[in-house]
Coordinates of C-alpha atoms in Angstrom, one line a residue:
Chain A
M64 CA -27.6 213.7 135.4
G65 CA -25.3 211.0 134.1
S66 CA -22.0 209.8 135.5
A67 CA -18.9 211.7 134.7
L68 CA -16.3 209.1 135.7
E69 CA -16.7 205.4 135.9
V70 CA -14.0 203.3 137.4
R71 CA -14.3 199.6 137.0
G72 CA -12.2 196.8 138.4
V73 CA -8.9 198.8 138.8
N74 CA -6.0 196.8 140.2
K75 CA -2.5 198.0 140.9
R76 CA 0.3 196.0 142.4
F77 CA 3.7 197.3 143.6
G78 CA 5.9 194.2 144.1
G79 CA 4.2 192.3 146.9
L80 CA 1.8 195.1 147.8
Q81 CA -1.7 195.0 146.3
A82 CA -2.2 198.8 146.3
L83 CA -5.5 198.8 144.6
N84 CA -7.8 195.8 144.6
D85 CA -10.7 195.8 142.3
V86 CA -11.7 199.4 142.8
N87 CA -15.1 200.4 141.5
L88 CA -16.3 204.0 141.6
T89 CA -19.0 206.1 139.9
V90 CA -18.8 209.9 140.1
E91 CA -22.0 211.7 139.2
E92 CA -21.7 214.8 137.0
G93 CA -21.6 218.1 138.8
R94 CA -21.1 216.6 142.2
I95 CA -18.3 216.8 144.7
H96 CA -17.2 213.2 145.4
A97 CA -14.8 212.7 148.3
I98 CA -12.5 209.7 148.7
I99 CA -11.4 209.2 152.3
G100 CA -9.6 206.4 154.0
P101 CA -6.7 205.8 156.4
N102 CA -3.1 206.4 155.4
G103 CA -1.9 203.9 152.8
A104 CA -5.4 203.0 151.7
G105 CA -4.4 203.8 148.1
K106 CA -6.1 207.1 147.6
S107 CA -3.2 208.9 145.9
T108 CA -2.4 205.8 143.9
L109 CA -6.0 205.8 142.6
L110 CA -5.7 209.5 141.6
N111 CA -2.4 208.8 139.9
C112 CA -4.1 206.2 137.8
F113 CA -6.7 208.7 136.6
V114 CA -4.2 211.2 135.2
G115 CA -1.7 208.8 133.5
R116 CA 1.0 209.0 136.2
L117 CA 0.5 205.4 137.0
K118 CA -0.7 202.6 134.7
P119 CA -3.0 200.1 136.5
D120 CA -2.5 196.4 135.9
S121 CA -6.1 196.0 134.9
G122 CA -9.4 197.8 134.9
T123 CA -11.0 200.7 133.0
V124 CA -11.4 204.4 133.9
M125 CA -14.0 205.9 131.6
F126 CA -14.5 209.7 131.5
H127 CA -17.6 210.7 129.5
G128 CA -17.1 207.6 127.4
Q129 CA -13.4 208.1 126.9
N130 CA -10.9 205.6 128.4
L131 CA -8.3 207.5 130.5
L132 CA -6.0 204.5 130.9
G133 CA -3.1 204.3 128.5
I134 CA -3.2 208.0 127.4
L135 CA -0.5 210.4 128.4
P136 CA -0.8 213.0 131.2
Y137 CA -1.2 216.0 128.8
Q138 CA -3.8 214.1 126.8
V139 CA -5.8 213.4 130.0
N140 CA -5.7 217.1 130.8
Q141 CA -6.8 218.1 127.3
V142 CA -9.9 215.8 127.7
G143 CA -10.9 218.0 130.5
V144 CA -9.4 216.5 133.7
S145 CA -7.2 218.8 135.8
R146 CA -5.4 217.8 138.8
V147 CA -4.4 219.8 141.9
F148 CA -1.4 218.3 143.5
Q149 CA -0.9 217.5 147.2
T150 CA 2.5 219.0 147.5
P151 CA 2.5 222.2 145.4
E152 CA 3.7 221.5 142.0
I153 CA 4.1 224.9 140.6
F154 CA 6.5 226.7 138.2
A155 CA 8.6 228.1 141.0
D156 CA 10.8 230.4 139.0
L157 CA 7.9 232.1 137.2
T158 CA 5.5 234.7 138.5
V159 CA 2.0 233.9 140.0
L160 CA 0.3 235.3 136.9
E161 CA 2.5 233.3 134.5
N162 CA 1.8 230.2 136.6
V163 CA -1.9 230.6 135.8
M164 CA -1.5 231.9 132.3
I165 CA 0.3 228.6 131.3
P166 CA -2.6 226.3 132.0
A167 CA -5.0 228.9 130.5
L168 CA -3.0 228.8 127.3
A169 CA -2.9 225.0 127.3
H170 CA -6.6 225.0 127.6
R171 CA -7.0 227.4 124.6
D172 CA -4.2 226.3 122.3
G173 CA -3.8 222.6 123.0
I174 CA -0.7 220.5 123.6
F175 CA 1.6 222.6 121.3
E176 CA 1.4 226.0 119.6
M177 CA 4.3 227.6 117.7
N178 CA 3.5 231.2 118.7
A179 CA 7.1 232.3 119.1
M180 CA 6.6 235.7 117.5
K181 CA 3.4 236.6 119.3
P182 CA 3.9 239.0 122.2
L183 CA 2.7 237.7 125.5
L184 CA 1.5 241.2 126.2
K185 CA -1.1 240.9 123.5
E186 CA -2.7 237.8 125.2
T187 CA -5.1 240.1 127.0
D188 CA -7.9 237.6 127.1
I189 CA -5.7 234.9 128.7
R190 CA -4.4 237.4 131.1
K191 CA -7.8 238.6 132.1
K192 CA -9.0 235.1 132.6
A193 CA -6.0 234.3 134.8
V194 CA -6.5 237.5 136.8
D195 CA -10.2 236.7 137.3
V196 CA -9.4 233.3 138.7
L197 CA -6.7 234.7 140.9
E198 CA -9.2 237.2 142.2
D199 CA -11.7 234.4 143.0
I200 CA -9.0 232.6 144.9
G201 CA -7.6 235.7 146.7
L202 CA -4.2 236.0 145.1
H203 CA -4.8 239.0 142.9
D204 CA -2.5 241.3 144.9
K205 CA 0.5 238.9 144.3
L206 CA 0.4 238.7 140.5
D207 CA 4.0 239.6 139.9
M208 CA 5.4 237.7 142.8
T209 CA 7.8 234.9 142.1
A210 CA 5.9 231.7 142.9
S211 CA 8.7 230.2 145.0
S212 CA 8.7 233.1 147.4
M213 CA 5.0 232.5 148.5
S214 CA 3.9 230.9 151.7
R215 CA 2.9 227.2 151.5
G216 CA -0.8 228.1 151.9
D217 CA -0.6 230.5 149.0
K218 CA 1.1 227.9 146.9
R219 CA -1.8 225.6 147.5
R220 CA -4.2 228.2 146.4
L221 CA -2.1 229.0 143.3
E222 CA -2.3 225.2 142.5
M223 CA -6.0 225.5 142.7
A224 CA -6.1 228.5 140.5
M225 CA -4.0 226.7 137.9
G226 CA -6.6 223.9 137.8
L227 CA -9.6 226.2 137.8
V228 CA -8.5 228.5 135.0
Q229 CA -8.8 225.5 132.6
E230 CA -12.5 225.3 133.3
P231 CA -12.1 221.5 133.6
K232 CA -15.0 219.1 133.4
L233 CA -13.4 217.2 136.2
L234 CA -11.2 218.6 138.9
L235 CA -9.1 216.2 141.0
L236 CA -8.0 217.7 144.3
D237 CA -5.4 215.8 146.4
E238 CA -5.8 217.1 149.9
P239 CA -6.5 220.7 148.9
T240 CA -6.4 222.1 152.5
A241 CA -3.4 220.2 153.9
G242 CA -1.0 222.6 155.6
M243 CA -3.6 225.4 155.7
S244 CA -4.7 227.4 158.7
R245 CA -8.2 227.0 159.9
A246 CA -9.2 230.4 158.3
D247 CA -7.6 229.4 155.0
T248 CA -9.3 226.1 155.1
N249 CA -12.7 227.7 155.5
N250 CA -11.9 230.1 152.8
T251 CA -11.0 227.2 150.5
I252 CA -14.2 225.4 151.3
E253 CA -16.1 228.5 150.4
V254 CA -14.2 228.9 147.1
L255 CA -14.7 225.2 146.1
K256 CA -18.4 225.4 147.0
H257 CA -18.9 228.5 145.0
I258 CA -17.1 227.1 142.0
S259 CA -18.8 223.8 142.1
K260 CA -22.2 225.6 142.0
S261 CA -21.4 228.4 139.6
R262 CA -19.4 226.5 137.0
A263 CA -20.9 223.0 137.5
I264 CA -17.5 221.3 137.7
T265 CA -17.4 217.7 138.9
M266 CA -14.8 217.3 141.6
I267 CA -13.1 214.4 143.3
I268 CA -11.5 215.3 146.6
I269 CA -9.0 213.3 148.6
E270 CA -9.0 214.7 152.1
H271 CA -8.0 213.9 155.6
D272 CA -9.8 216.8 157.2
M273 CA -13.3 215.4 158.0
H274 CA -14.6 218.9 158.5
V275 CA -13.8 219.7 154.9
V276 CA -15.2 216.3 153.7
F277 CA -18.5 216.6 155.4
T278 CA -19.1 220.2 154.5
L279 CA -18.3 219.8 150.9
A280 CA -19.0 216.3 149.7
D281 CA -22.2 215.2 148.0
R282 CA -21.0 211.6 148.1
I283 CA -18.2 209.8 149.9
S284 CA -16.3 206.7 149.0
V285 CA -14.2 205.0 151.8
L286 CA -11.1 203.3 150.6
A287 CA -9.3 200.8 152.9
Q288 CA -6.5 198.5 151.9
G289 CA -7.0 199.2 148.2
T290 CA -10.7 198.5 148.1
V291 CA -13.8 200.7 148.3
I292 CA -15.5 199.4 151.4
V293 CA -18.4 201.8 151.4
E294 CA -19.9 204.4 149.0
D295 CA -22.8 206.5 150.4
Q296 CA -24.2 209.9 151.3
P297 CA -22.2 211.8 153.9
E298 CA -24.8 211.4 156.7
N299 CA -24.8 207.6 156.3
I300 CA -21.0 207.4 156.4
K301 CA -20.6 208.9 159.8
G302 CA -22.3 206.1 161.6
N303 CA -21.1 203.3 159.4
K304 CA -19.5 200.4 161.4
K305 CA -17.2 199.3 158.6
V306 CA -15.8 202.8 158.3
Q307 CA -15.1 203.1 161.9
E308 CA -13.3 199.7 161.9
A309 CA -11.2 200.7 158.9
Y310 CA -10.1 203.9 160.7
L311 CA -9.3 202.1 163.9
G312 CA -7.2 199.6 162.0
G313 CA -9.4 196.6 162.7
A314 CA -9.1 196.9 166.5
H315 CA -12.5 196.0 168.1
Chain B
M105 CA 6.5 249.3 119.4
F106 CA 7.6 246.6 116.9
G107 CA 5.9 244.1 119.3
L108 CA 8.4 245.0 122.1
S109 CA 7.7 246.5 125.5
R110 CA 9.3 249.9 126.2
G111 CA 12.1 248.3 128.3
D112 CA 13.0 245.7 125.7
L113 CA 12.9 248.3 122.9
L114 CA 15.3 250.5 124.9
L115 CA 17.6 247.5 125.5
W116 CA 17.6 246.8 121.8
L117 CA 18.3 250.4 120.9
F118 CA 21.1 250.4 123.5
V119 CA 22.7 247.4 121.8
L120 CA 22.2 249.0 118.4
L121 CA 24.0 252.0 119.6
L122 CA 26.9 249.9 120.9
V123 CA 27.1 248.0 117.6
L124 CA 27.1 251.2 115.5
A125 CA 29.7 253.0 117.6
A126 CA 31.9 250.0 118.4
P127 CA 34.6 250.9 116.0
I128 CA 35.1 254.1 118.0
L129 CA 34.3 252.8 121.5
L130 CA 36.6 249.8 121.2
N131 CA 39.6 252.0 120.1
P132 CA 39.8 254.3 123.1
F133 CA 43.6 254.6 123.1
P134 CA 45.7 256.7 120.6
E135 CA 47.7 254.7 118.1
S136 CA 51.1 255.7 119.4
S137 CA 50.3 255.1 123.1
A138 CA 51.6 252.1 124.9
L139 CA 48.0 251.1 125.6
A140 CA 47.1 250.9 121.9
Q141 CA 47.4 247.1 122.0
F142 CA 44.4 247.0 124.2
N143 CA 42.4 248.5 121.4
G144 CA 39.8 246.0 120.2
G145 CA 38.5 248.0 117.3
Y146 CA 39.9 246.2 114.4
P147 CA 37.5 244.6 111.9
D148 CA 38.5 241.0 112.4
L149 CA 37.9 241.0 116.1
M150 CA 34.8 243.1 116.0
Q151 CA 33.2 240.7 113.5
R152 CA 34.0 237.9 115.8
F153 CA 32.3 239.8 118.7
L154 CA 29.1 239.9 116.7
I155 CA 29.3 236.4 115.2
F156 CA 29.9 234.7 118.5
G157 CA 27.3 237.1 120.0
I158 CA 24.7 235.5 117.5
F159 CA 26.0 232.0 118.4
A160 CA 25.5 232.7 122.2
I161 CA 22.1 234.4 121.8
G162 CA 20.9 231.3 120.0
F163 CA 22.5 229.0 122.6
N164 CA 20.8 231.0 125.3
I165 CA 17.3 230.3 123.8
L166 CA 17.9 226.6 124.5
F167 CA 20.1 226.7 127.6
G168 CA 18.8 229.9 129.2
L169 CA 15.1 229.2 128.7
T170 CA 14.6 225.5 128.8
G171 CA 17.7 224.6 130.9
Y172 CA 18.8 221.9 128.4
L173 CA 22.6 222.1 128.3
S174 CA 23.9 221.2 124.8
F175 CA 27.5 220.3 124.4
G176 CA 27.3 219.8 120.7
H177 CA 26.4 223.2 119.2
A178 CA 29.8 223.3 117.4
A179 CA 28.3 220.7 114.9
F180 CA 25.8 223.3 113.8
L181 CA 28.4 226.0 113.6
G182 CA 30.6 223.8 111.4
A183 CA 27.7 222.6 109.3
G184 CA 26.7 226.2 108.7
S185 CA 30.2 227.1 107.7
Y186 CA 30.5 224.2 105.2
A187 CA 27.2 225.0 103.6
A188 CA 28.1 228.6 103.2
V189 CA 31.4 227.8 101.5
W190 CA 29.6 225.6 99.1
M191 CA 27.2 228.4 98.3
L192 CA 30.1 230.7 97.6
K193 CA 31.7 228.1 95.4
L194 CA 28.7 226.9 93.5
L195 CA 26.1 229.6 93.4
T196 CA 27.5 233.1 93.8
I197 CA 30.0 235.1 95.7
N198 CA 27.2 237.2 97.1
V199 CA 26.9 236.4 100.9
I200 CA 23.1 236.4 101.1
P201 CA 22.4 232.8 99.8
A202 CA 25.4 231.6 101.8
I203 CA 23.9 233.0 105.1
I204 CA 20.4 231.7 104.4
V205 CA 21.5 228.2 103.3
S206 CA 23.9 227.8 106.3
T207 CA 21.0 228.6 108.6
L208 CA 18.7 226.1 106.9
V209 CA 21.3 223.3 106.8
A210 CA 22.1 223.7 110.5
G211 CA 18.3 223.7 111.1
I212 CA 17.9 220.3 109.4
L213 CA 20.9 218.8 111.2
S214 CA 19.7 220.1 114.6
L215 CA 16.3 218.7 114.0
I216 CA 17.8 215.2 113.6
I217 CA 20.3 215.5 116.5
G218 CA 17.7 217.2 118.7
Y219 CA 15.0 214.7 118.0
I220 CA 17.2 211.9 119.2
S221 CA 19.0 213.7 122.0
L222 CA 15.8 215.1 123.6
R223 CA 14.7 211.6 124.4
R224 CA 16.8 212.1 127.5
S225 CA 17.3 215.1 129.8
G226 CA 19.9 216.4 132.2
I227 CA 23.4 215.0 131.9
Y228 CA 22.4 212.3 129.5
F229 CA 21.1 214.9 127.1
S230 CA 24.4 216.8 127.3
I231 CA 26.4 213.6 126.7
L232 CA 24.2 212.7 123.7
T233 CA 24.7 216.1 122.1
L234 CA 28.5 215.9 122.7
A235 CA 28.6 212.4 121.2
F236 CA 26.7 213.6 118.1
A237 CA 29.0 216.6 117.7
Q238 CA 32.1 214.5 118.0
M239 CA 30.7 212.1 115.5
S240 CA 30.1 215.0 113.1
F241 CA 33.6 216.2 113.8
A242 CA 35.1 212.8 113.0
A243 CA 33.0 212.3 109.9
A244 CA 33.9 215.7 108.6
A245 CA 37.6 215.1 109.3
S246 CA 38.1 211.6 108.0
V247 CA 35.1 209.6 106.7
G248 CA 35.8 209.3 103.0
F249 CA 32.3 209.9 101.8
V250 CA 31.8 213.0 104.0
T251 CA 35.2 214.5 103.3
Q252 CA 34.1 215.1 99.7
F253 CA 31.9 217.8 101.1
T254 CA 34.1 219.0 103.9
G255 CA 37.6 218.8 102.5
G256 CA 38.6 216.6 105.5
E257 CA 41.6 217.9 107.5
T258 CA 42.5 220.5 104.9
G259 CA 39.1 222.1 104.9
L260 CA 37.2 224.1 102.3
Q261 CA 37.8 227.4 100.6
T262 CA 36.8 229.3 97.5
A263 CA 38.9 228.9 94.4
L264 CA 39.2 230.8 91.1
N265 CA 37.8 228.0 89.0
D266 CA 34.6 227.4 91.1
P267 CA 31.5 227.3 88.9
R268 CA 29.5 230.1 90.7
I269 CA 26.7 229.7 88.2
L270 CA 25.0 233.0 89.0
D271 CA 28.2 235.1 88.6
T272 CA 29.9 236.0 85.3
A273 CA 32.6 233.6 84.8
S274 CA 36.2 234.8 85.1
T275 CA 39.2 232.5 85.1
T276 CA 41.8 235.2 85.4
G277 CA 42.7 237.6 88.2
N278 CA 42.2 237.1 91.9
I279 CA 39.8 234.9 93.7
P280 CA 36.7 237.0 94.2
A281 CA 36.1 238.1 97.8
P282 CA 32.7 237.6 99.4
S283 CA 30.5 240.6 98.8
L284 CA 27.1 242.0 99.2
F285 CA 25.9 243.1 95.7
G286 CA 29.5 244.2 94.9
L287 CA 30.3 245.6 98.3
E288 CA 33.2 243.5 99.4
M289 CA 33.2 242.3 103.0
R290 CA 36.8 243.3 103.5
D291 CA 36.2 246.9 102.4
S292 CA 36.9 249.4 105.1
F293 CA 36.8 253.1 105.5
Q294 CA 39.4 254.5 107.9
W295 CA 38.9 257.7 109.7
S296 CA 41.7 259.3 111.7
V297 CA 41.1 262.0 114.2
G298 CA 44.3 263.3 115.9
D299 CA 46.2 260.3 117.0
W300 CA 43.2 258.0 116.9
L301 CA 42.4 255.7 114.0
W302 CA 39.0 254.2 113.5
T303 CA 38.2 251.5 111.0
F304 CA 34.6 251.1 109.7
N305 CA 34.4 247.8 107.9
A306 CA 31.7 246.7 105.5
G307 CA 31.7 243.1 106.8
Y308 CA 31.4 244.3 110.4
Y309 CA 28.2 246.3 109.6
V310 CA 26.7 243.4 107.7
C311 CA 27.4 241.2 110.8
G312 CA 25.9 244.0 112.9
F313 CA 22.7 244.1 110.9
V314 CA 22.3 240.3 111.1
M315 CA 23.0 240.3 114.8
M316 CA 20.5 243.1 115.5
V317 CA 17.8 241.1 113.6
A318 CA 18.8 237.9 115.5
F319 CA 18.7 239.8 118.8
Y320 CA 15.3 241.2 117.9
I321 CA 13.9 237.8 117.1
A322 CA 15.4 236.4 120.4
I323 CA 13.7 239.1 122.4
R324 CA 10.4 238.4 120.6
I325 CA 10.8 234.6 121.3
T326 CA 11.6 235.2 125.0
R327 CA 8.5 237.5 125.4
S328 CA 6.1 235.2 123.6
P329 CA 3.7 232.5 125.0
F330 CA 6.1 230.0 123.4
G331 CA 9.0 231.5 125.4
M332 CA 7.0 231.3 128.6
M333 CA 6.4 227.6 127.9
L334 CA 10.2 227.2 127.5
K335 CA 10.7 228.8 130.9
A336 CA 8.1 226.4 132.3
V337 CA 10.0 223.5 130.9
K338 CA 13.1 224.6 132.8
S339 CA 11.1 225.3 136.0
N340 CA 9.0 222.1 136.2
N341 CA 8.9 219.9 133.1
E342 CA 6.6 217.3 134.7
R343 CA 4.0 219.8 135.9
L344 CA 3.8 221.1 132.4
S345 CA 2.6 217.8 131.0
Y346 CA -0.1 217.7 133.8
T347 CA -1.1 221.1 132.6
G348 CA -2.0 219.8 129.2
I349 CA 1.2 220.7 127.4
N350 CA 3.5 218.3 125.6
P351 CA 6.9 219.6 126.5
K352 CA 8.7 217.7 123.8
P353 CA 7.9 219.8 120.7
Y354 CA 8.6 222.9 122.7
T355 CA 12.1 221.8 123.6
L356 CA 12.7 220.4 120.1
A357 CA 11.7 223.7 118.6
A358 CA 14.0 225.6 121.0
F359 CA 16.8 223.2 120.0
V360 CA 16.3 223.7 116.3
I361 CA 16.1 227.5 116.7
S362 CA 19.3 227.6 118.6
G363 CA 20.9 225.3 116.1
M364 CA 19.8 227.7 113.3
Y365 CA 21.4 230.6 115.2
A366 CA 24.6 228.5 115.4
G367 CA 24.4 227.8 111.6
L368 CA 23.9 231.5 110.9
A369 CA 27.0 232.3 113.0
G370 CA 28.9 229.7 111.0
G371 CA 27.7 231.1 107.7
L372 CA 28.7 234.7 108.7
M373 CA 32.2 233.5 109.6
V374 CA 32.5 232.2 106.0
A375 CA 31.0 235.4 104.6
M376 CA 33.7 237.3 106.4
D377 CA 36.5 234.9 105.6
P378 CA 35.6 232.3 102.9
L379 CA 37.0 229.2 104.4
A380 CA 35.8 226.4 106.7
G381 CA 37.9 223.9 108.6
V382 CA 37.0 220.9 110.7
E383 CA 38.1 222.6 113.9
R384 CA 34.9 224.6 113.9
M385 CA 33.2 221.4 114.9
Q386 CA 35.5 220.6 117.7
W387 CA 34.2 220.2 121.2
T388 CA 36.1 223.2 122.4
A389 CA 33.8 225.4 120.2
S390 CA 30.8 223.8 121.9
G391 CA 32.4 224.5 125.3
E392 CA 33.2 228.1 124.4
V393 CA 29.6 229.0 123.8
V394 CA 28.6 227.5 127.1
L395 CA 31.2 229.7 128.8
M396 CA 30.1 232.8 127.0
T397 CA 26.5 232.3 128.0
I398 CA 27.2 231.5 131.7
L399 CA 29.8 234.3 132.0
G400 CA 27.4 236.9 130.5
G401 CA 24.3 235.6 132.3
V402 CA 22.2 232.6 131.5
G403 CA 18.6 233.4 130.6
T404 CA 19.3 237.2 130.4
L405 CA 18.7 238.8 127.0
I406 CA 21.9 240.8 126.7
G407 CA 24.3 238.6 128.8
P408 CA 25.3 236.2 126.0
I409 CA 26.4 239.1 123.8
F410 CA 28.6 240.5 126.5
G411 CA 29.9 237.0 127.4
A412 CA 30.9 236.4 123.8
G413 CA 32.6 239.8 123.6
L414 CA 34.5 239.3 126.8
I415 CA 35.9 235.9 125.8
K416 CA 36.8 237.0 122.3
Y417 CA 38.5 240.1 123.7
F418 CA 40.5 238.0 126.2
E419 CA 41.4 235.5 123.6
N420 CA 42.7 238.1 121.2
I421 CA 44.1 240.8 123.5
F422 CA 45.4 239.1 126.6
S423 CA 47.1 236.5 124.5
K424 CA 49.2 239.1 122.8
I425 CA 50.9 240.3 126.0
N426 CA 54.3 238.7 126.2
E427 CA 57.2 238.7 128.7
S428 CA 59.2 241.6 127.3
L429 CA 56.1 243.7 127.3
L430 CA 55.5 243.0 131.0
H431 CA 59.1 244.0 131.7
Q432 CA 58.5 247.2 129.9
W433 CA 55.4 248.0 132.0
F434 CA 57.2 247.2 135.3
A435 CA 60.5 248.8 134.3
F436 CA 59.9 251.7 136.8
L437 CA 60.2 249.2 139.7
P438 CA 63.6 248.1 141.2
D439 CA 64.9 245.0 139.3
G440 CA 64.1 242.4 141.9
V441 CA 60.5 243.6 142.4
E442 CA 60.1 243.9 138.6
D443 CA 61.1 240.3 138.1
F444 CA 58.8 239.2 140.9
F445 CA 55.7 241.0 139.3
V446 CA 56.5 239.7 135.9
A447 CA 56.9 236.2 137.2
V448 CA 53.5 236.4 139.0
I449 CA 51.5 237.9 136.1
Y450 CA 53.2 236.1 133.2
P451 CA 51.4 232.8 133.7
F452 CA 48.0 234.6 133.3
V453 CA 48.7 236.4 130.0
G454 CA 50.0 235.4 126.7
K455 CA 49.5 231.7 126.1
G456 CA 48.2 231.5 129.7
W457 CA 45.1 233.6 129.0
H458 CA 43.0 230.5 129.5
L459 CA 44.0 230.6 133.1
T460 CA 42.6 234.1 133.5
L461 CA 39.5 233.0 131.7
G462 CA 39.1 230.0 134.0
L463 CA 39.6 232.0 137.1
S464 CA 37.1 234.6 136.1
F465 CA 34.6 231.9 135.1
M466 CA 35.0 230.3 138.6
L467 CA 34.5 233.7 140.3
V468 CA 31.4 234.4 138.2
V469 CA 29.9 230.9 138.9
I470 CA 30.6 231.1 142.6
F471 CA 29.8 234.8 143.4
L472 CA 27.5 235.8 140.5
P473 CA 25.2 233.0 139.6
G474 CA 23.3 235.3 137.3
G475 CA 26.5 236.1 135.3
M476 CA 27.8 239.6 134.7
V477 CA 24.5 240.9 133.7
G478 CA 22.8 239.3 136.7
G479 CA 25.5 240.8 138.9
L480 CA 25.0 244.2 137.5
T481 CA 21.3 244.0 137.8
S482 CA 21.4 243.1 141.5
L483 CA 24.0 245.8 142.1
Y484 CA 21.8 248.4 140.4
R485 CA 18.8 247.2 142.5
R486 CA 20.8 247.5 145.7
I487 CA 22.0 251.0 144.9
F488 CA 18.6 252.0 143.7
K489 CA 16.9 250.6 146.9
K490 CA 19.5 252.3 149.2
S491 CA 19.0 255.7 147.5
K492 CA 15.2 255.2 147.8
Q493 CA 15.6 254.5 151.5
A494 CA 17.8 257.5 152.0
N495 CA 15.1 259.6 150.5

């Protein structure tokens, strides 16, 4: 299998802070790649560079031969990269089903479609697709609930459904289990494992929960002070000296 | 049916019924009774209910769905009016070309204004639309080149010697009245039953037909994937772009659609009364449609129509109540008490009707964030729930 995402020499500076310092990363197709690191290591900054939220000062991010840098967020999405946000970014006033139908429509119809006279009720395929994903994720009994009235854990799951319904080639997950109970976390792990296998979606996961990381990831990159210090198999990461140092903040 | 869900179809039919029966429903008091002045069933006012209903329905597509608050829709109302007068002057006295062209002209103007204004959101967007509308107003009133088309401060109206290339020329007699294939808009049929007098006006029913079509299209838009995207723009614009949607063409399309509704309303005004003045472009007209939409219920289908009706009723009926009338009403009270009541109520009626409007607007915004329709819906739900629990 080839590589899905190739990150080369990405730098990002905020004023006096070098947030990303010559980041290099290769994500193999169909794998789950975890990015871990202490707080402030630059994990979220890196993810923001992938989806057009931030523009790096230099470097390239190639996704199946297409440069993701310098294109707009909705263009990144249309190329096949979906992002699941850390704090739930949902359409709070809309229903759960609508929240998932919107990305499904975006996947089918592209960035704009003037279908003002088409009844939403006739979009049975889109509806079915959304309901299927919500079933997978365990929200099928809340279809008509207003998204804002859901629990935080359910909102996170809704976020994931919004990403999955687009059948992305690459799914970016920013701390998918943060704020979830142990049971919900395990459930999410199962869902992600299942999806990764059944749909062959490449995933990049940023995660603090080491249980999640070591159960899911095929490969792990450790980010510290804006640089990738180690990239290896999970079993080799656990005993790595550099990683332990990074997490202990350089105290010997 | 007709691409509507059962609930929406019932709502549409309900409004149709109200429109058809309005000449009777709005004249509940016998002609000779003291309350007859509260009758709103005269053609001029009823036409305005419907025309401003169209204006507000269209405004709600932009404001209610996308959340973008325009303070410049009067420009489109005015542009539509001018275009319609020109059609009546140059082409034919038949109102159909006037109505169509007014919609198109407003559409083009709103495309330009919308394209520029939508580069910003929130308060900056509102200010930009207001600025454009005020520029249009100033241009229409006093910029030499533009006043050739708008008649400046005097405005535009039809005249006997207009070319009207599609009509048979006549240089004698009266100025022809706007008509629909010969049916004059001012034609009325009066029906009197007992002491009641009901007026069924041709122009009113033409407006009614157009409004029902406009309302139908608005329901279809609201219930379409496009409409859902507009709601998503309001809910979380940034998330929408990470979902693979470009929000800009959606908001621009909503802006143009609502501008065309405003133009259609302007065109209908002219079809009913063939003159257009620069005051139609004034900012107060832009503000009025905001009030109508909020009072009736932002984002609800039927709210803007009620909001428009309520404000126009206030404007025309409350403003007619004067001091001597109040004295008549309270004549049964002792003199001192009578004077007291009149003194308290007088500032709120007659010329002070804006005070009543302002107060009711404040009450709605504070206590009924969903407007009148939102309030009624939650009241209905509460009663329904209680009766369910009682069972």
